[in-house]
Coordinates of C-alpha atoms in Angstrom, one line a residue:
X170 CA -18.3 -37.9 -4.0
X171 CA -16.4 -34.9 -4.1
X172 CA -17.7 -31.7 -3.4
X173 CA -17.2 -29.9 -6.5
X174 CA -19.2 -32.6 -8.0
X175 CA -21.6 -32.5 -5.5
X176 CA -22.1 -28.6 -5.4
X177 CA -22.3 -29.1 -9.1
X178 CA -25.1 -31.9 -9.5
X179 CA -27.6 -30.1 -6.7
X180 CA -27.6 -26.7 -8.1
X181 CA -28.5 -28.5 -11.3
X182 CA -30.9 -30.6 -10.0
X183 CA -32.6 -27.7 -8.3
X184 CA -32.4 -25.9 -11.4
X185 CA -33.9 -28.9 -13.2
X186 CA -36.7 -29.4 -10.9
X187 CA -37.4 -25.7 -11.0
X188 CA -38.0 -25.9 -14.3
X189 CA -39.7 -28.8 -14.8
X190 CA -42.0 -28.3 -12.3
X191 CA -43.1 -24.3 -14.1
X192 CA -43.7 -26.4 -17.4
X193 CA -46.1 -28.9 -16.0
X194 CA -47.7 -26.2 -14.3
X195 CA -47.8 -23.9 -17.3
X196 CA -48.9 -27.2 -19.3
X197 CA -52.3 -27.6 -17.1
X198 CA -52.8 -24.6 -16.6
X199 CA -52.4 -24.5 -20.9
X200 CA -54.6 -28.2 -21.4
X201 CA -57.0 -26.2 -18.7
X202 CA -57.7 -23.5 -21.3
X203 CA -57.9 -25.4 -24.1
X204 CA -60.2 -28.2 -22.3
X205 CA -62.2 -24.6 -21.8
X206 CA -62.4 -23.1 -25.6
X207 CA -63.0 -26.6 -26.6
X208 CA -65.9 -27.0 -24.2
X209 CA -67.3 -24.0 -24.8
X210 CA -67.0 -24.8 -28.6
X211 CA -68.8 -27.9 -28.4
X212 CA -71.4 -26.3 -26.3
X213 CA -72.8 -24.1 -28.7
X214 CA -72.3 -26.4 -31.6
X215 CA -74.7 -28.9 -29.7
X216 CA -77.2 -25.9 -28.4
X217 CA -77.1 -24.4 -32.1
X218 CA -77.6 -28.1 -33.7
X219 CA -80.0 -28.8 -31.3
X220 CA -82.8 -25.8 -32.2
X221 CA -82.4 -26.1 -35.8
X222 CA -81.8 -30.1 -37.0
X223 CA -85.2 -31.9 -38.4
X224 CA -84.7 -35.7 -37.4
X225 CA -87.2 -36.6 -40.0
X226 CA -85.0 -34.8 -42.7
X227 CA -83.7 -36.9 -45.7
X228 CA -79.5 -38.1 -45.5
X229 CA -79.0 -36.7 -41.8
X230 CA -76.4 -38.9 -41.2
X231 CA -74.7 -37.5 -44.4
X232 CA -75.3 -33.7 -43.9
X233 CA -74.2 -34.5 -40.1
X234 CA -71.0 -36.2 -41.0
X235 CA -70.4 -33.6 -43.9
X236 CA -70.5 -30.4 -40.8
X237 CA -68.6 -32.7 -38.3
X238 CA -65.6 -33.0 -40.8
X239 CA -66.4 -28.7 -41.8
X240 CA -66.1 -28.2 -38.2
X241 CA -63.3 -30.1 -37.2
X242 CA -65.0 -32.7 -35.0
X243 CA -64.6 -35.5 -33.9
X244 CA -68.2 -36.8 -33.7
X245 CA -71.9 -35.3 -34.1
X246 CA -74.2 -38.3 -32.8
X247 CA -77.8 -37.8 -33.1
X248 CA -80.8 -39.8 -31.0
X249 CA -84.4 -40.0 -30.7
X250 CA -86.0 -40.4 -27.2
X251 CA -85.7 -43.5 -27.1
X252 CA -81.9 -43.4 -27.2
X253 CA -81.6 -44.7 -30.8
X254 CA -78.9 -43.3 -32.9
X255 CA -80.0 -41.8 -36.1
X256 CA -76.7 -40.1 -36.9
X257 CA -73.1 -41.8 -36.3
X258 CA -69.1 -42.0 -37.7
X259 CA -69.9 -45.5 -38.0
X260 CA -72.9 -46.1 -40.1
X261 CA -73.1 -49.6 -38.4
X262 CA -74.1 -48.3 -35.2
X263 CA -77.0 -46.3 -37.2
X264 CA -80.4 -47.2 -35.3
X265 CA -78.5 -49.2 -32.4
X266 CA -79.1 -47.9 -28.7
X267 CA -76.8 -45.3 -27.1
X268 CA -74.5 -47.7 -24.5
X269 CA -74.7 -46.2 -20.8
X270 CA -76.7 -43.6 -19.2
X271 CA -74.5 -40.5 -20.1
X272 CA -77.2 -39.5 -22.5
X273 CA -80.7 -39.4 -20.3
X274 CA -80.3 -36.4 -18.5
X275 CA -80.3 -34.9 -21.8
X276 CA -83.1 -36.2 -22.9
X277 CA -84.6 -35.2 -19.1
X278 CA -83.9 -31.6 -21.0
X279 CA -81.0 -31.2 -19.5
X280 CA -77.6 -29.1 -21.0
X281 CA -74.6 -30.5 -19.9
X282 CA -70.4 -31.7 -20.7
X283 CA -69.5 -35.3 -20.1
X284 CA -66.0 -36.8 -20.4
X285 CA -66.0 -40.2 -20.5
X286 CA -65.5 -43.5 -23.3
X287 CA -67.7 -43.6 -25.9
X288 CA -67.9 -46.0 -28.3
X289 CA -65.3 -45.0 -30.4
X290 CA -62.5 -43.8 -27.5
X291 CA -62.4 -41.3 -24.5
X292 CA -63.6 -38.0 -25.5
X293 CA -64.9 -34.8 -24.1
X294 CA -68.7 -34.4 -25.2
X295 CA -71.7 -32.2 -25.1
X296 CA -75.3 -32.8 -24.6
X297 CA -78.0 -31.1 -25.8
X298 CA -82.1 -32.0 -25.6
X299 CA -83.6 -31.3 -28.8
X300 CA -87.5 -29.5 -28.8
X301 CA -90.2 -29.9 -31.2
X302 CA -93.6 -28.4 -30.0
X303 CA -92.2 -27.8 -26.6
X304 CA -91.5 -32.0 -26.1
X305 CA -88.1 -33.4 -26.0
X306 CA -88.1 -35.6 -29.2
X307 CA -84.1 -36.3 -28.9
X308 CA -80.5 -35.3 -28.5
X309 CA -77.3 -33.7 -29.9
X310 CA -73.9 -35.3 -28.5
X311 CA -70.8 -33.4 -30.4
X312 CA -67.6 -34.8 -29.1
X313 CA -63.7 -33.9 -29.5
X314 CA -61.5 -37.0 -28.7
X315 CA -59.3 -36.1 -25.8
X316 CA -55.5 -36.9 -27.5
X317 CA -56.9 -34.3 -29.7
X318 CA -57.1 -31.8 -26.5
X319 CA -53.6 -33.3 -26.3
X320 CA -52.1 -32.5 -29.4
X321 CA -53.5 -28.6 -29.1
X322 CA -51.8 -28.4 -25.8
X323 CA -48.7 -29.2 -26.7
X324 CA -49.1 -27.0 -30.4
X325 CA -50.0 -23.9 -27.8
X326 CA -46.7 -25.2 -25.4
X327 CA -44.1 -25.8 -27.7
X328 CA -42.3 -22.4 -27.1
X329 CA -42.4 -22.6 -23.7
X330 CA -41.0 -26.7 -24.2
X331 CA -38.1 -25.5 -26.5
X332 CA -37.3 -22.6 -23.9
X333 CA -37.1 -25.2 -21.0
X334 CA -34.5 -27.7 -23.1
X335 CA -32.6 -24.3 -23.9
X336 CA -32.7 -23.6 -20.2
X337 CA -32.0 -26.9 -18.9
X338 CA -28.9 -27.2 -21.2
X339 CA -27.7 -23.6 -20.2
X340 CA -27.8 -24.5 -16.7
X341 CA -25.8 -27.6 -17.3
X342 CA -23.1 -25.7 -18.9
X343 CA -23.5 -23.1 -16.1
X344 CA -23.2 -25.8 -13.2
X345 CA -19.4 -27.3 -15.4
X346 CA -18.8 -23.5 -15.1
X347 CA -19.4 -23.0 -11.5
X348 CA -17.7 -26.4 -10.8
X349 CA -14.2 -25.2 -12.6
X350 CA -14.7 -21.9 -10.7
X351 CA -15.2 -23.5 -7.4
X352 CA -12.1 -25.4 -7.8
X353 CA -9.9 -22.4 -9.1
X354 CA -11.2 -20.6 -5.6
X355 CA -10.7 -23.5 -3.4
X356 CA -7.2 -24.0 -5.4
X357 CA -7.9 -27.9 -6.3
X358 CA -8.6 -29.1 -2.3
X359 CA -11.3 -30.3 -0.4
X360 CA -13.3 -28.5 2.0
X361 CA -11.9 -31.3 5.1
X362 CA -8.4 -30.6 3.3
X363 CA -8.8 -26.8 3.9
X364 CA -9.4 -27.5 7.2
X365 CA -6.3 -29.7 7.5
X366 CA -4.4 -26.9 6.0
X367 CA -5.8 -24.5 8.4
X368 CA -5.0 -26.3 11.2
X369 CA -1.7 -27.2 10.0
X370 CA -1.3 -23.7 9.4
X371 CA -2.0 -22.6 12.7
X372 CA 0.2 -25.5 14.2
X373 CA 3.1 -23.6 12.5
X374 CA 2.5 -20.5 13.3
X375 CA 2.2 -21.6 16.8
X376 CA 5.4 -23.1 16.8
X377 CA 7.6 -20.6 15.2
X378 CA 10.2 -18.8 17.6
X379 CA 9.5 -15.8 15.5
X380 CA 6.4 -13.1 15.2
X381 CA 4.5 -13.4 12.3
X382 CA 1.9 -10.5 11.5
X383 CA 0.0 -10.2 7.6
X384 CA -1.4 -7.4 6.2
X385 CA -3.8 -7.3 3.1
X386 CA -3.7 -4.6 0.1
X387 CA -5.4 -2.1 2.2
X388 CA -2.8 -2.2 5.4
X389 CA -5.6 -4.1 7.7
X390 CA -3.7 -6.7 9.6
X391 CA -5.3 -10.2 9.3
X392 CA -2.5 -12.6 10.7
X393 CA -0.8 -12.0 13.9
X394 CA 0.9 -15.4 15.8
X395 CA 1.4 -15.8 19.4
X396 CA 4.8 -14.8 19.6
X397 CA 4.2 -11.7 18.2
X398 CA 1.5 -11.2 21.0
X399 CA 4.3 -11.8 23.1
X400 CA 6.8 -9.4 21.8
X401 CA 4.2 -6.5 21.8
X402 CA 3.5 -7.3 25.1
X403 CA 6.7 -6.7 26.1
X404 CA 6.3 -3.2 23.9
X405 CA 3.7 -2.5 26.0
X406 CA 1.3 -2.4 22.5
X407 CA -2.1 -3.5 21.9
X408 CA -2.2 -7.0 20.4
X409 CA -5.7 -7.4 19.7
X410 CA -4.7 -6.2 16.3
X411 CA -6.5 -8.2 13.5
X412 CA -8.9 -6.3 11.7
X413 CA -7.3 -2.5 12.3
X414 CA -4.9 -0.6 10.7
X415 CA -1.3 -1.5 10.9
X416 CA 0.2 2.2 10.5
X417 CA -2.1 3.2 13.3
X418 CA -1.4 0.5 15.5
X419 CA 2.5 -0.7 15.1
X420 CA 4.4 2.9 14.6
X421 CA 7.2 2.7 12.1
X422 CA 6.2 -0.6 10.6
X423 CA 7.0 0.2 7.0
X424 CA 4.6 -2.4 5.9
X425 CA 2.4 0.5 3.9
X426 CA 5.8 1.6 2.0
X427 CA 6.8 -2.4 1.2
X428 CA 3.0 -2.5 -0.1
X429 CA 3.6 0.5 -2.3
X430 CA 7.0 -0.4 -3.9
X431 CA 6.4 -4.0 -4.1
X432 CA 9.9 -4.6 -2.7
X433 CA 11.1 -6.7 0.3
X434 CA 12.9 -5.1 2.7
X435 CA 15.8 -8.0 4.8
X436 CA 17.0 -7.6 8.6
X437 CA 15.9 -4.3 9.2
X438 CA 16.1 -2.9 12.5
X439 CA 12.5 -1.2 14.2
X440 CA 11.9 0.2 17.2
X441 CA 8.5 -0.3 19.4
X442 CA 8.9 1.8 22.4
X443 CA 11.7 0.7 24.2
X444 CA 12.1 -2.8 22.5
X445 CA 14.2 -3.0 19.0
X446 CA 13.5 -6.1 16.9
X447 CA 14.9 -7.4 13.5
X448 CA 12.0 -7.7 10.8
X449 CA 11.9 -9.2 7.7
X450 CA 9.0 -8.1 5.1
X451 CA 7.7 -9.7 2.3
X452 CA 5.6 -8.8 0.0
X453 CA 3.0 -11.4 -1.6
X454 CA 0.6 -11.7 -4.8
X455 CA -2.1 -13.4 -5.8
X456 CA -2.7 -13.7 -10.0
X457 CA 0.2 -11.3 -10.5
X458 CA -1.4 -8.1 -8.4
X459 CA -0.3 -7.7 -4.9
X460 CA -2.1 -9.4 -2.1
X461 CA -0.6 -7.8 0.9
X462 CA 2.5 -8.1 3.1
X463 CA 4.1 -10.5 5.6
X464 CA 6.4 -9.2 8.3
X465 CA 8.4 -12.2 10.4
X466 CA 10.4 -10.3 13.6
X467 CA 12.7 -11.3 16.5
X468 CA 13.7 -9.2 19.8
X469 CA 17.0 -8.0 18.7
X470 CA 18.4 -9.0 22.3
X471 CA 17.7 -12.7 21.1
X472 CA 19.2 -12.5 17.8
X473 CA 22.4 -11.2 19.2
X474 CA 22.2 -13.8 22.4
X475 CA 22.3 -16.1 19.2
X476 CA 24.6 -14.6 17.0
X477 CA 27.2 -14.4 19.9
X478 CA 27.0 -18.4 20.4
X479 CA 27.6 -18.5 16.9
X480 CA 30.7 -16.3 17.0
X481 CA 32.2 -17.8 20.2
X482 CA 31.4 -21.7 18.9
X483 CA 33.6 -20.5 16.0
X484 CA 36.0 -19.4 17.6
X485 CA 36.4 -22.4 19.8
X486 CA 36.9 -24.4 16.5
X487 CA 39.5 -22.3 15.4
X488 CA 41.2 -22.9 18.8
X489 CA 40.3 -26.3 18.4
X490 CA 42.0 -26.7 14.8
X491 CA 44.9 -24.5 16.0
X492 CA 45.8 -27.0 19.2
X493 CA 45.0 -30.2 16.6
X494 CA 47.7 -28.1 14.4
X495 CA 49.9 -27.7 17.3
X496 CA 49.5 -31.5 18.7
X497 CA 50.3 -32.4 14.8
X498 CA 53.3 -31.3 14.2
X499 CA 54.8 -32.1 17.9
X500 CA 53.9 -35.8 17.1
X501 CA 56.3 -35.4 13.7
X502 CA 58.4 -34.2 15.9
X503 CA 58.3 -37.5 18.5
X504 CA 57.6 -39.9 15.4
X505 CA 61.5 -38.5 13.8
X506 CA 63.1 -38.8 16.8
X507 CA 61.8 -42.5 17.7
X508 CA 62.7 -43.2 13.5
X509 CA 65.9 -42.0 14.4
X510 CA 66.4 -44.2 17.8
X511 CA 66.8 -40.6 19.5
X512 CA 65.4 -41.7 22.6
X513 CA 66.7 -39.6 24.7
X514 CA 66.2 -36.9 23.1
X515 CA 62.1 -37.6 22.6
X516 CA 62.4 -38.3 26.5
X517 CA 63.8 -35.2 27.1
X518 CA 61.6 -33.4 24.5
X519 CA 58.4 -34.8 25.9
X520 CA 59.1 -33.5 29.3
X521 CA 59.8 -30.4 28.0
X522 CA 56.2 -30.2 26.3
X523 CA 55.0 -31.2 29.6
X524 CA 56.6 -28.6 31.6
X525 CA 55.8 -25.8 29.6
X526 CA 52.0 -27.2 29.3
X527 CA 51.8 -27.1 33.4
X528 CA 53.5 -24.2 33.8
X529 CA 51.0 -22.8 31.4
X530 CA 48.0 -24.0 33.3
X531 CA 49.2 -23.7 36.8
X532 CA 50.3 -20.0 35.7
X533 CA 46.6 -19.2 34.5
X534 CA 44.9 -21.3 37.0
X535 CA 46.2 -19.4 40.0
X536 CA 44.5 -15.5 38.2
X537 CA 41.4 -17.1 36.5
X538 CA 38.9 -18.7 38.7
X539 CA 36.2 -18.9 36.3
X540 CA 36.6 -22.2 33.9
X541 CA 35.0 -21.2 31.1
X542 CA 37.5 -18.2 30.5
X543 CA 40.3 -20.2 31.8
X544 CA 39.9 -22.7 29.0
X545 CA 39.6 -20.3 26.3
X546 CA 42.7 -18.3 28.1
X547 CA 44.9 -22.0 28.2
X548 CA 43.5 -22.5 24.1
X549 CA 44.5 -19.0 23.1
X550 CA 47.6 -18.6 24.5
X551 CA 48.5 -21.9 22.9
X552 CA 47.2 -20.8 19.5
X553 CA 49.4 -17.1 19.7
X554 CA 52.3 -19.1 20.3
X555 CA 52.5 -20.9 17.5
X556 CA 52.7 -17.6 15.6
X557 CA 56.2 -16.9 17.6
X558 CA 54.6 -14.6 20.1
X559 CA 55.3 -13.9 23.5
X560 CA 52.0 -14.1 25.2
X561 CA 51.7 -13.5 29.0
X562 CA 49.2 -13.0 31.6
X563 CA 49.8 -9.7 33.7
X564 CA 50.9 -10.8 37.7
X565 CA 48.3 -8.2 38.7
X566 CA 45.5 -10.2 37.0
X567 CA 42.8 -11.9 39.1
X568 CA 39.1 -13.0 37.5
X569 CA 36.4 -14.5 40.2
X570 CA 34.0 -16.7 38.9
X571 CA 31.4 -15.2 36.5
X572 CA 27.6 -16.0 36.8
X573 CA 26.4 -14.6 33.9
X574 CA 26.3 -16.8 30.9
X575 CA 25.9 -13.8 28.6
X576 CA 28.8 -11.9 30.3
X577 CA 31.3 -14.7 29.8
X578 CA 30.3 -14.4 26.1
X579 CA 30.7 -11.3 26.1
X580 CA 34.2 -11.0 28.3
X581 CA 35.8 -14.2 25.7
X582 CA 34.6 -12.1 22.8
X583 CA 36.2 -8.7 23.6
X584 CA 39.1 -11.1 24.7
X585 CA 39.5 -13.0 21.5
X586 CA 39.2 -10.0 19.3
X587 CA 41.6 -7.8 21.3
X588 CA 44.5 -10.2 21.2
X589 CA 43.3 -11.1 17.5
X590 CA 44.1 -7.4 16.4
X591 CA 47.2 -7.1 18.7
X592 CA 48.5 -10.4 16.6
X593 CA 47.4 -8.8 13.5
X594 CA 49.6 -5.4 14.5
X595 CA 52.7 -8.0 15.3
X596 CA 53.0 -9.2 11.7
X597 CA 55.9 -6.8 11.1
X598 CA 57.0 -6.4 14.5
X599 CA 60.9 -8.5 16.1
X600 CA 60.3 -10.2 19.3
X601 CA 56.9 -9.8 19.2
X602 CA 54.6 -9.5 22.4
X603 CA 51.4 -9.2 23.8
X604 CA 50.7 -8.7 27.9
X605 CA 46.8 -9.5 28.9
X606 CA 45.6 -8.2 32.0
X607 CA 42.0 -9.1 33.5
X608 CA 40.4 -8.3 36.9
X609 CA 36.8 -7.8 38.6
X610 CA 34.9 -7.1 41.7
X611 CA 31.7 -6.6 42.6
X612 CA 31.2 -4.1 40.5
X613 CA 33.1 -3.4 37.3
X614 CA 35.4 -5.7 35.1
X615 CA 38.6 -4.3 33.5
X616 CA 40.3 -6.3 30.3
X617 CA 43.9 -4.6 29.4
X618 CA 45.8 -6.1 26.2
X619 CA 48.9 -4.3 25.1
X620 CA 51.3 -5.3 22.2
X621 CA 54.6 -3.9 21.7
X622 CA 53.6 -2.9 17.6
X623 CA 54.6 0.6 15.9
X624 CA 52.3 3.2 16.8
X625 CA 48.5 3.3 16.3
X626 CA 47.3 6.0 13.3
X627 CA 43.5 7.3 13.6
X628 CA 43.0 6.1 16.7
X629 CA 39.9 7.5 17.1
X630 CA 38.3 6.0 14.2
X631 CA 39.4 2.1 14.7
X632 CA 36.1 1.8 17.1
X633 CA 34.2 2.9 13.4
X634 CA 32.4 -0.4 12.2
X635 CA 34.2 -1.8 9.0
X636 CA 37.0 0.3 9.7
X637 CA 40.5 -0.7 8.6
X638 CA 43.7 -0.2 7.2
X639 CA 44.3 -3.9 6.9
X640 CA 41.9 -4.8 3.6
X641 CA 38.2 -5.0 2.6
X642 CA 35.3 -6.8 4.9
X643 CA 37.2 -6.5 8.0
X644 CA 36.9 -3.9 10.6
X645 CA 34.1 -5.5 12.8
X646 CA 36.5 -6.8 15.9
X647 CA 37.1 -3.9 17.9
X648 CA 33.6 -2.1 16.7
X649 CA 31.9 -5.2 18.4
X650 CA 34.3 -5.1 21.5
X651 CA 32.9 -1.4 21.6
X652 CA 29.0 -2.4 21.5
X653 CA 29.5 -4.9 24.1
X654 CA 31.5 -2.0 26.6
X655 CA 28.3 0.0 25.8
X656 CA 25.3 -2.3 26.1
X657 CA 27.1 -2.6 29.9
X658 CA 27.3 0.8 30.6
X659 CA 31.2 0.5 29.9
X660 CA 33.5 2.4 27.3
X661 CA 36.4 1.1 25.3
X662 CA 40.1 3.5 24.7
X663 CA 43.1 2.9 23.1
X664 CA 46.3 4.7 24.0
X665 CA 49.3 4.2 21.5
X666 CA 53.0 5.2 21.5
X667 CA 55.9 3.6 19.7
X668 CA 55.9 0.2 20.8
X669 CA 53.7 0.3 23.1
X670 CA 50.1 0.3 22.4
X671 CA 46.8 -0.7 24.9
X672 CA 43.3 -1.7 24.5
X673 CA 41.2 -1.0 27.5
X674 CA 37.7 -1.7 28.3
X675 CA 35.8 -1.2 31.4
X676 CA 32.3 -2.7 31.9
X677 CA 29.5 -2.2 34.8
X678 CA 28.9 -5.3 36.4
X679 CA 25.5 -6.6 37.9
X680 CA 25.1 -7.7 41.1
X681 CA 25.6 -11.2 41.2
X682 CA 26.6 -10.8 37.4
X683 CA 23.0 -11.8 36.7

């Protein structure tokens, strides 16, 4: 059984038994009263009957039947002392004994209320000796059958029985009620499938690479995950957070302002001490009004470890697709000579591609010790070619091996974009060339990429983010080649004269280059 049923069907059961159990209580205590007023009734009928009646007078059985109907009796039964009736409902019990002993203590003189079965049917009855010259000469027993008690109880009762069927129809239609509201709270589910969603909730939360925190419409925080324990950890912030306020605890949250204008605010940069993250927030509502805010957030330092994988996969691809391109038309190439029984010639050709491939390599291979860099090196000097370029690596080069994962990123990205823009300054440029240079030690790294293009204008804005003179969304090559020279306590410069203009960057290196 469901619980909504169940929640349901006890509070009206309770509610039933409740009532019930004040109406039978209120209906004895009634039937009580009545038996009372009716005893009491009888009583003195019997006392009064008994001090005047004349047993010897003349139709007695009559005139006693006649005041028993005028009273609204049941019975008045009269005997002599020697328990003979001389007045009765039924005139064939008229001079007949009285059956039992109910009526001798009367006759002992004796006042007193019997309720017992008479000869007609159960009654309540009261007897009363009856004196002439001081001696007992007989008895009065008037009697009130007991279904007639019955019938007065319920008559007295009958609001109270209507109020309880009104009551006991209200609460059912107030139990449907509290049923459909149960279910609108608990959303349709279970009790054991709140818990499952609980847990499952919590599994989540848990498992998310991201902080989590919740607010509710007054800005007291009431969700805060694990990770983003962790990340104000590292902020050196309290993160026994849940039940405080969130502008008191987390400075520059902007949860309060996303609560007030109801609007989410995307990839938004906070600082917490000396940690920056990336936050999303969200507002949420319940029924139309708003409930509160969530905020998920990432260290920045991972998002950009990230986004640089991202960039750097990409550009591998294009590499990738610019060899394929490369390979592709040099097998046309081989496949028209071989049509053409030029074999020879696709001999000769063939070693030509293979000399200029080793030579390549060997050329690189003997400056870049570091494999990573070198492959990128052998893929982009490949890919520049095919644009007609004249790409070289300066004699002075050297590049030990680097140990730092992120550093190689970061060296292949400043690479990539540097000879990226020198190719873009070529377009318009006869015999076109670009010189890289590359060297390290212990302590710094120096990239040099020079291109033989017309002269540089605004030189000192090309470092501006989305900065360009070259179209709409681009801009963002060099401006990243300048965050990376900064985040390694480096700098970036350009120096530009006609035909001759160079891109250098200098970055701080870490021992070890971890």
């Amino acid at each position: 059984m469901r619980l909504f049923t169940k929640i349901t069907l006890s509070f009206f059961l309770i509610s039933f038994i409740i009532i019930c159990s004040i109406s039978i209580v209120n209906f004895i205590h009634t039937r009580n009263l009545v038996e009372k007023e009716i005893s009491n009734k009888i009583s003195a009928i019997s006392k009064t009957l008994a001090q005047n009646i004349n047993l010897t007078k003349k139709n007695l059985n009559e005139n006693i039947n006649k005041l028993c109907k005028d009273l609204d009796l049941a019975f008045i039964v009269i005997i002599d002392k020697d328990k003979k009736r001389l007045s009765h409902p039924n005139k064939e019990l008229i001079g007949k004994l009285v059956e039992g002993e109910d009526s001798d203590e009367a006759l002992n003189g004796k006042h007193y209320i019997s309720i017992a079965k008479g000869s007609l049917k159960r009654s309540i009855r009261s007897f009363s000796p009856i004196y002439k010259d001081e001696k007992i000469v007989g008895a009065v027993i008037v009697g009130v059958f007991s279904d007639y008690l019955d019938i007065l109880t319920f008559n007295e009762n009958k609001i109270n029985l209507y109020l309880s069927i009104f009551f006991i129809l209200l609460i059912l239609l107030l139990s449907v009620l509290l049923n459909k509201n149960i279910k609108n709270i608990l959303l349709g589910y279970e009790p054991k499938q709140f818990r499952l969603l609980l847990q499952r909730q919590n599994a989540i939360l848990k498992s998310l690479n991201e902080g989590i925190i919740a607010i509710d419409n007054k800005n007291t925080i009431t969700l805060i995950n694990d990770e983003a324990k962790k990340i104000f950890k590292l902020a050196l912030l309290e993160d026994d957070l849940i039940g405080k306020n969130v502008d008191e605890k987390i400075p520059h949250s902007n949860m309060s302002e996303v609560l007030k204008t109801k609007k989410a605010q995307i990839n938004k940069k906070q600082k917490l001490n000396d940690i920056t993250i990336l936050t999303n927030r969200i507002p949420y509502f319940i029924d139309g009004k708003i409930a509160g805010v969530v905020a998920s957030f990432k260290n920045l330092k991972d998002v950009e470890k990230i986004a640089n994988k991202l960039v750097n996969t990409k550009k591998y691809l294009d590499i990738l697709s610019a060899n394929h391109h490369e390979f592709k038309n040099k097998l046309h190439i081989i496949n028209a000579l071989l049509e053409n029984n030029n074999i020879k010639q696709c001999k000769k050709y063939l070693e030509e591609i293979s000399y200029k491939q080793s030579t390549n390599t060997k050329s690189l291979e003997c400056f870049i010790k570091d494999k990573i860099i070198l492959t990128f090196l052998e893929s982009k000097f490949n890919f520049i070619k095919e644009f007609k370029v004249d790409i070289i690596l300066d004699k002075n080069s050297f590049l030990n091996p680097i140990n730092n994962v992120l550093l190689q990123n970061d060296i292949i990205s400043i690479l990539s974009n540097t000879i990226d823009n020198a190719l873009d300054a070529l377009q318009h440029t006869n015999n076109k060339k670009i010189k890289v240079f590359i060297k390290n030690n212990k302590k710094y790294l120096c990239i040099k990429v020079s291109d033989n293009a017309n002269k540089l204008k605004d030189c000192e804005k090309i470092f501006t983010k989305g900065y360009s003179s070259k179209g709409e969304n681009r801009g963002y090559g060099l401006f990243i080649c300048s965050e990376i020279a900064n985040k390694n306590n480096g700098f970036i410069s350009v120096k530009s004269h006609n035909k001759d203009t160079v891109f250098s960057i200098f970055i701080t290196l870490k021992e070890e280059n971890d």
